[in-house]
JSON list of C-alpha atoms in Angstrom, two decimals:
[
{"chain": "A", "resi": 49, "resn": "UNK", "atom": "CA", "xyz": [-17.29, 44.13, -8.10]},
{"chain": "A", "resi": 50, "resn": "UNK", "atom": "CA", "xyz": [-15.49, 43.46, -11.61]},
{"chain": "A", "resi": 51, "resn": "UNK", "atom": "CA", "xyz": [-16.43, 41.32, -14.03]},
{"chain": "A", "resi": 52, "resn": "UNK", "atom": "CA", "xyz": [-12.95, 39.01, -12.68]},
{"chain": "A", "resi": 53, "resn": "UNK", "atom": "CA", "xyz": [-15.78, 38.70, -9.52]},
{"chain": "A", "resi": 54, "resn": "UNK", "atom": "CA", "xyz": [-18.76, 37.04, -11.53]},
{"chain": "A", "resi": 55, "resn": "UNK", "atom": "CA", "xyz": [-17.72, 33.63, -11.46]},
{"chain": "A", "resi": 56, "resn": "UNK", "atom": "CA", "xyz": [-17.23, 33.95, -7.33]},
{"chain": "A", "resi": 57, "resn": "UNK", "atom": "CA", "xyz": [-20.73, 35.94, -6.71]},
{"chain": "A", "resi": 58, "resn": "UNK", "atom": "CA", "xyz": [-22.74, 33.82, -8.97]},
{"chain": "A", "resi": 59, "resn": "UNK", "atom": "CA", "xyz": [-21.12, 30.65, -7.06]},
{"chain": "A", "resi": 60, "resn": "UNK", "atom": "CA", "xyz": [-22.01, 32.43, -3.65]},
{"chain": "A", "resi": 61, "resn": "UNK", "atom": "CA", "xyz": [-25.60, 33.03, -5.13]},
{"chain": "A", "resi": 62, "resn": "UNK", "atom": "CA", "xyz": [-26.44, 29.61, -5.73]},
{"chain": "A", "resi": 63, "resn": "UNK", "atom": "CA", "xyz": [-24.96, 28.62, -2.52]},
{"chain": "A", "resi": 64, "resn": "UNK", "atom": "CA", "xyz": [-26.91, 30.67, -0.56]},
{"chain": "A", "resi": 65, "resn": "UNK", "atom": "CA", "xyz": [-29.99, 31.46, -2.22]},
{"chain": "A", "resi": 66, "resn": "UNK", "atom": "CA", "xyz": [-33.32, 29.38, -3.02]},
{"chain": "A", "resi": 67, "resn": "UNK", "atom": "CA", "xyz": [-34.21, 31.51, -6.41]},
{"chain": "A", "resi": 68, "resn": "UNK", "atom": "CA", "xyz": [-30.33, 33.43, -7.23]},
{"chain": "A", "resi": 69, "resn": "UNK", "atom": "CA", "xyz": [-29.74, 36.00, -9.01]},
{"chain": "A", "resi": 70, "resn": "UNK", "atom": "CA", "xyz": [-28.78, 35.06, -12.50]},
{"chain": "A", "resi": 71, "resn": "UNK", "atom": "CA", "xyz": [-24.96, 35.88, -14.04]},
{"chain": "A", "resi": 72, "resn": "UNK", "atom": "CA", "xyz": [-26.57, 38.16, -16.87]},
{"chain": "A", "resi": 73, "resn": "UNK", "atom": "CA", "xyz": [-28.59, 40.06, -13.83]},
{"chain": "A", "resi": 74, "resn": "UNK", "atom": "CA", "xyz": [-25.15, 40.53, -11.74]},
{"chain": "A", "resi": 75, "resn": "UNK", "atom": "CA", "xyz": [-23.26, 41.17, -15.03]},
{"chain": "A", "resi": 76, "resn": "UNK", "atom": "CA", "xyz": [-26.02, 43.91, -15.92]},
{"chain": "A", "resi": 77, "resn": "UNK", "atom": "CA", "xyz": [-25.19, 45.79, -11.89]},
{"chain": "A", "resi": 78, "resn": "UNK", "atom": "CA", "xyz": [-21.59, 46.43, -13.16]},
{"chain": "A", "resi": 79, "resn": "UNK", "atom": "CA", "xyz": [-22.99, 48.80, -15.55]},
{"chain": "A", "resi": 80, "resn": "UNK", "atom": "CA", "xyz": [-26.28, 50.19, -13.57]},
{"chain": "A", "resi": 81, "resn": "UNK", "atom": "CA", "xyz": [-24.93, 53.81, -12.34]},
{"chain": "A", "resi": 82, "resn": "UNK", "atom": "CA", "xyz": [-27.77, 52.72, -9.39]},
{"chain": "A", "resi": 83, "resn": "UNK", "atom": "CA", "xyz": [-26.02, 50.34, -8.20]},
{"chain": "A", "resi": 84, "resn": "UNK", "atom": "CA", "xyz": [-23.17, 49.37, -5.80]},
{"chain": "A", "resi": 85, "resn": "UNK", "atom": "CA", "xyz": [-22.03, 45.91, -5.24]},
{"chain": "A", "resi": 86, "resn": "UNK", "atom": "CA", "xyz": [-18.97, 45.25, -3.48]},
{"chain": "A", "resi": 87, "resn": "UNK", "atom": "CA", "xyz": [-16.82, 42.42, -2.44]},
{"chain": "A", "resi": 88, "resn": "UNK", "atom": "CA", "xyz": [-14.65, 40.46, 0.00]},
{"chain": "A", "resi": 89, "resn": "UNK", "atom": "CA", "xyz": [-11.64, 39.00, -1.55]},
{"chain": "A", "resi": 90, "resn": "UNK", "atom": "CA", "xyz": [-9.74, 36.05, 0.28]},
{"chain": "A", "resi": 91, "resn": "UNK", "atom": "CA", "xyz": [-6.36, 34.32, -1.51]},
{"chain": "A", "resi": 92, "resn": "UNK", "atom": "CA", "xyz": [-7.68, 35.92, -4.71]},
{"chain": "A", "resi": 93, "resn": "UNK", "atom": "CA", "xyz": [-11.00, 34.05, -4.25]},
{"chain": "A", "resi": 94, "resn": "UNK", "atom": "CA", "xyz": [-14.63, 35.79, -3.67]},
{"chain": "A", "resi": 95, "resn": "UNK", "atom": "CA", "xyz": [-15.65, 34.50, 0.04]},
{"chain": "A", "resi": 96, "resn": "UNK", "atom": "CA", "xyz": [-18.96, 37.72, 0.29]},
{"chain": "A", "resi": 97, "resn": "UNK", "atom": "CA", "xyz": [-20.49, 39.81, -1.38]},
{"chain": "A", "resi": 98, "resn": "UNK", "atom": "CA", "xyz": [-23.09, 42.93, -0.82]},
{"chain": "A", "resi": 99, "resn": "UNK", "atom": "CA", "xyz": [-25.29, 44.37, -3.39]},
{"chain": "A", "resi": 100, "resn": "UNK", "atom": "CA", "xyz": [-27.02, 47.76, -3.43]},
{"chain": "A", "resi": 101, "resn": "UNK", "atom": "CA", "xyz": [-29.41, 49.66, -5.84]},
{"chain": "A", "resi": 102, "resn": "UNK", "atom": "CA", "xyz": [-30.19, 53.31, -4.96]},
{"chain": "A", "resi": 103, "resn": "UNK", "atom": "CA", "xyz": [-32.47, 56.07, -6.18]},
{"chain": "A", "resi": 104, "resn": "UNK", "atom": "CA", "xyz": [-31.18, 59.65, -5.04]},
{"chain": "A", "resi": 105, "resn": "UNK", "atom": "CA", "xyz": [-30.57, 59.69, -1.43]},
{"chain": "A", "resi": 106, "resn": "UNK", "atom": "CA", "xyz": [-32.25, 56.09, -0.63]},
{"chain": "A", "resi": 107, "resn": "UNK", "atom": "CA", "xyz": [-30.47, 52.81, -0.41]},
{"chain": "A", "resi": 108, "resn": "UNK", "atom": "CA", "xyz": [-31.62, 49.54, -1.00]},
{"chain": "A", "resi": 109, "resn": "UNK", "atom": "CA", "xyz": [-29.65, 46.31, 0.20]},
{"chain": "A", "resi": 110, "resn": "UNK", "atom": "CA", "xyz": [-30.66, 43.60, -2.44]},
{"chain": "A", "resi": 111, "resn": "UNK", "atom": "CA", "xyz": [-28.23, 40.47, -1.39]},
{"chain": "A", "resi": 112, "resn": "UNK", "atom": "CA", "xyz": [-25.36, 40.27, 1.10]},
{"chain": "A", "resi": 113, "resn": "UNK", "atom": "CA", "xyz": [-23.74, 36.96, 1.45]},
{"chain": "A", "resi": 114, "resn": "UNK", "atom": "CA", "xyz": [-21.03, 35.08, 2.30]},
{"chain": "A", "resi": 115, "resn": "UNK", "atom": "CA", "xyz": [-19.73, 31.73, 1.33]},
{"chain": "A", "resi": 116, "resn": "UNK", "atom": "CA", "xyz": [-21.10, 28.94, 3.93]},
{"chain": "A", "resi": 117, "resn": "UNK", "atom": "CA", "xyz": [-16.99, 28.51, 5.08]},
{"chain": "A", "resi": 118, "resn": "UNK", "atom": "CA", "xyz": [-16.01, 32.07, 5.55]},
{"chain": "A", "resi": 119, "resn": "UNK", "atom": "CA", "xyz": [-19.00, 32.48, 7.71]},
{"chain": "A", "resi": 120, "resn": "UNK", "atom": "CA", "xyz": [-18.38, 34.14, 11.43]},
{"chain": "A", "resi": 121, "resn": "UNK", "atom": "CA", "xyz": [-15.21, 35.24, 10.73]},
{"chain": "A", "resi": 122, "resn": "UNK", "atom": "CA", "xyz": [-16.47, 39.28, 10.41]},
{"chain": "A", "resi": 123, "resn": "UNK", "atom": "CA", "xyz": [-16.91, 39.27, 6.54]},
{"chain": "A", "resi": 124, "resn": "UNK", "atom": "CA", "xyz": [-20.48, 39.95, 6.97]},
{"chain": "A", "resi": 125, "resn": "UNK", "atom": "CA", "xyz": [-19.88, 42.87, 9.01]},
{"chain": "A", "resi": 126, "resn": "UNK", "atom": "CA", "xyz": [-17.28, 44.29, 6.87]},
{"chain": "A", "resi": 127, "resn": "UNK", "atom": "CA", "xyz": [-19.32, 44.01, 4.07]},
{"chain": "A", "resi": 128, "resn": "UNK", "atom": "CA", "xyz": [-22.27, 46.20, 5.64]},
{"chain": "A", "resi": 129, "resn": "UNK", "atom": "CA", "xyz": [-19.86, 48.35, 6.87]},
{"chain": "A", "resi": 130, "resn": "UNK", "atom": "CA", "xyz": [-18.38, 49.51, 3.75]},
{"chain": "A", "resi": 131, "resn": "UNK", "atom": "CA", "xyz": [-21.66, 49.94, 2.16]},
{"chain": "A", "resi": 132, "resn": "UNK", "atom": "CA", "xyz": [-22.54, 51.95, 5.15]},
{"chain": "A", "resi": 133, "resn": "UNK", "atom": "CA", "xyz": [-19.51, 54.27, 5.16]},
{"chain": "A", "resi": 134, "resn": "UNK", "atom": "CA", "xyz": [-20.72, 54.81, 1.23]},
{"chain": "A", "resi": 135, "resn": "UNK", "atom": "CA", "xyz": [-23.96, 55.93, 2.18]},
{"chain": "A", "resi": 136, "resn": "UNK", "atom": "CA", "xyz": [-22.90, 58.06, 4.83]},
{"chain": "A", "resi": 137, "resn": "UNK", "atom": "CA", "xyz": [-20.31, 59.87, 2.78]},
{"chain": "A", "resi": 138, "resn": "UNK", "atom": "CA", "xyz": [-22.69, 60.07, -0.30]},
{"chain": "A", "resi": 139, "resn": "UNK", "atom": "CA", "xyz": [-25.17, 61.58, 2.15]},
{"chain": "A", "resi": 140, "resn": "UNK", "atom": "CA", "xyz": [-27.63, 59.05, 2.18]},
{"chain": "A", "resi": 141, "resn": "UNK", "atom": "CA", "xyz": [-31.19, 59.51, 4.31]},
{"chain": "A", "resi": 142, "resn": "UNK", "atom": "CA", "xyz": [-31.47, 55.74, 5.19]},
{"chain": "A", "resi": 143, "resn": "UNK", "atom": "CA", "xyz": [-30.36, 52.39, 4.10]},
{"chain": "A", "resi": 144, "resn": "UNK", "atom": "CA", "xyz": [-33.05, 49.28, 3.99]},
{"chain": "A", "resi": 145, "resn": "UNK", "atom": "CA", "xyz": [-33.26, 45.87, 3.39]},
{"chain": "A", "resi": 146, "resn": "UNK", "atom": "CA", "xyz": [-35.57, 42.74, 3.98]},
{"chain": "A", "resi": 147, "resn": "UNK", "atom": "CA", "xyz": [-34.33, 39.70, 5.82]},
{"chain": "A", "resi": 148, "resn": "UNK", "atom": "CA", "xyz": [-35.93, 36.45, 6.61]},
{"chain": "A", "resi": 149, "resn": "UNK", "atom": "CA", "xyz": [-38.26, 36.41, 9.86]},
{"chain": "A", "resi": 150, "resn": "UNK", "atom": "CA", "xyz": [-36.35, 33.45, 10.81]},
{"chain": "A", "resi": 151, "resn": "UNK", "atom": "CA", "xyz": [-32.82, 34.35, 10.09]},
{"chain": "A", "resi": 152, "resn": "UNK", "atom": "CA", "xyz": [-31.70, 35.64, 13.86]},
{"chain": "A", "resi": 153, "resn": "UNK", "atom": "CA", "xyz": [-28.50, 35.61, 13.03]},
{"chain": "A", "resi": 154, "resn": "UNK", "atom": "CA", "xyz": [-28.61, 38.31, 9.97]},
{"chain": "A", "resi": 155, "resn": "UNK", "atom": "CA", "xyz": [-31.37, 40.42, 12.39]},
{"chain": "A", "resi": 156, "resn": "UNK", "atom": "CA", "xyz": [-29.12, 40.70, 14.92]},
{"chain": "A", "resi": 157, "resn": "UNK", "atom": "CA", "xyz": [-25.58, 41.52, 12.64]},
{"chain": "A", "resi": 158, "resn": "UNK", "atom": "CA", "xyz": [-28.12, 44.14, 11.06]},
{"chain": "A", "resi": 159, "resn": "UNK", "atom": "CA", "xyz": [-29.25, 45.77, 15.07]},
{"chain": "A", "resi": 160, "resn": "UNK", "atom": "CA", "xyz": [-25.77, 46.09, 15.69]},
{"chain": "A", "resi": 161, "resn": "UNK", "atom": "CA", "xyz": [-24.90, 48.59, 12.72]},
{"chain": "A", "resi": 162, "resn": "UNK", "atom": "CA", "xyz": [-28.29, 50.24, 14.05]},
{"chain": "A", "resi": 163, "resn": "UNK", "atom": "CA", "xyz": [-30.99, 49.07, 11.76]},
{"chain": "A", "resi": 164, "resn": "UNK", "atom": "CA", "xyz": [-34.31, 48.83, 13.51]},
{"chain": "A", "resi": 165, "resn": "UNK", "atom": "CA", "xyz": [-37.30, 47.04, 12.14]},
{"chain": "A", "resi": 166, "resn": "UNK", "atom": "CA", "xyz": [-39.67, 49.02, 10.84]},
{"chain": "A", "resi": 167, "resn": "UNK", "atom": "CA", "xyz": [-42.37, 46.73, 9.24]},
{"chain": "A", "resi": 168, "resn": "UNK", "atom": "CA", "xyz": [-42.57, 42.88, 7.43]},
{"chain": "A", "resi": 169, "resn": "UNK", "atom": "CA", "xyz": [-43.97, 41.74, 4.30]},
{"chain": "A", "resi": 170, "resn": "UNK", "atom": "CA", "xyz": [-46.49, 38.96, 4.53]},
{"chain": "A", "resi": 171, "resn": "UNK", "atom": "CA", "xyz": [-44.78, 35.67, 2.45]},
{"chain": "A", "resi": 172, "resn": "UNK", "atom": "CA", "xyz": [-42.91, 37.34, 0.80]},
{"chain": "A", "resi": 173, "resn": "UNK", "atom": "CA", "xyz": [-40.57, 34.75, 0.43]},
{"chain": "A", "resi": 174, "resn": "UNK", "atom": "CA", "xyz": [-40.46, 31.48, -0.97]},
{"chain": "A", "resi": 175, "resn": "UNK", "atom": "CA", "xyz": [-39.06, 27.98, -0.51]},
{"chain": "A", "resi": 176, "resn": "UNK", "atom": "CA", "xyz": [-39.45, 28.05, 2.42]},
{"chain": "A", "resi": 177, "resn": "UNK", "atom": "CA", "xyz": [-42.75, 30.61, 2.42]},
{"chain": "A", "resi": 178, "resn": "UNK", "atom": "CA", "xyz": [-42.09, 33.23, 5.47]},
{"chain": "A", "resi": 179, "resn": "UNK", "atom": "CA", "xyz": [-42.37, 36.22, 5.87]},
{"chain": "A", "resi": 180, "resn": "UNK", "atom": "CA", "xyz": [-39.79, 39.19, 5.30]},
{"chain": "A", "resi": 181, "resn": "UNK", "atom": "CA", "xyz": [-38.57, 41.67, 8.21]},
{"chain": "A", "resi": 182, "resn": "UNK", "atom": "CA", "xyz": [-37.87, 45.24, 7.09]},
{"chain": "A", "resi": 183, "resn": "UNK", "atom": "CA", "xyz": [-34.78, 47.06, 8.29]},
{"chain": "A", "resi": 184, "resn": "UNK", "atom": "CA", "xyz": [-33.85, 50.77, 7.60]},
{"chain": "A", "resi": 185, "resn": "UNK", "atom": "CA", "xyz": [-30.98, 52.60, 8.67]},
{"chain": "A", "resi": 186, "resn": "UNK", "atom": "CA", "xyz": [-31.13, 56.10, 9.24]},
{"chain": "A", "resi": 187, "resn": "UNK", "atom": "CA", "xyz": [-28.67, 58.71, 8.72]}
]
């Protein structure tokens, strides 16, 4: 992600998220030597995006998300999977993330690049209040 990228990830944010991100806290990733955010690029527009903070060998999914009409087309999974090809080659231990109870759909992309759940957090969401699904990775 480049600061060309802002305008497209803060537009996915709001599109997709209850309480986004704001630009300044996006703006302030580019510069975190934490962090990894990456994106998918579609006639020069931003259709995804998947953000990462880390702390030595640990990685922590904060946001992936994809525009509402560039949705089951694989962008998703090519997101995760280039994040996932990063951690492995950086040597990583695991890779974790929380996801909505509800959200099936994200559970199930996550199972099939071999996260497993491996505890929730009790409303730890809100509008709508639900609870959040943990989901680690191992390498």
């Amino acid at each position: 992600m480049t600061t060309a990228h802002l305008d497209g990830v803060c537009a996915i944010e709001n599109e997709c998220f209850a309480h986004p991100w704001s630009r300044g806290s996006l703006e302030n990733a580019l510069s975190d030597p934490n962090a990894v955010f990456c994106v998918a690029i579609e006639n020069g527009g931003v259709i995804g995006y998947i953000g990462m903070l880390f702390v030595l060998d640990e990685g922590y999914i904060c946001n992936v998300a994809v525009s509402q009409s560039f949705r089951k087309r694989g962008v998703g999974s090519a997101l995760i999977q280039t994040l996932v090809t990063h951690c492995k080659k950086n040597d990583f231990a695991f890779l974790t993330l929380e996801v909505r109870e509800s959200n099936a759909a994200a559970r199930s992309l996550y199972e099939d690049f071999g996260f497993v759940k491996v505890g929730e957090r009790k409303n730890y969401y809100t509008d709508p209040t639900e609870n959040a699904v943990l989901m680690t990775l191992y390498f």
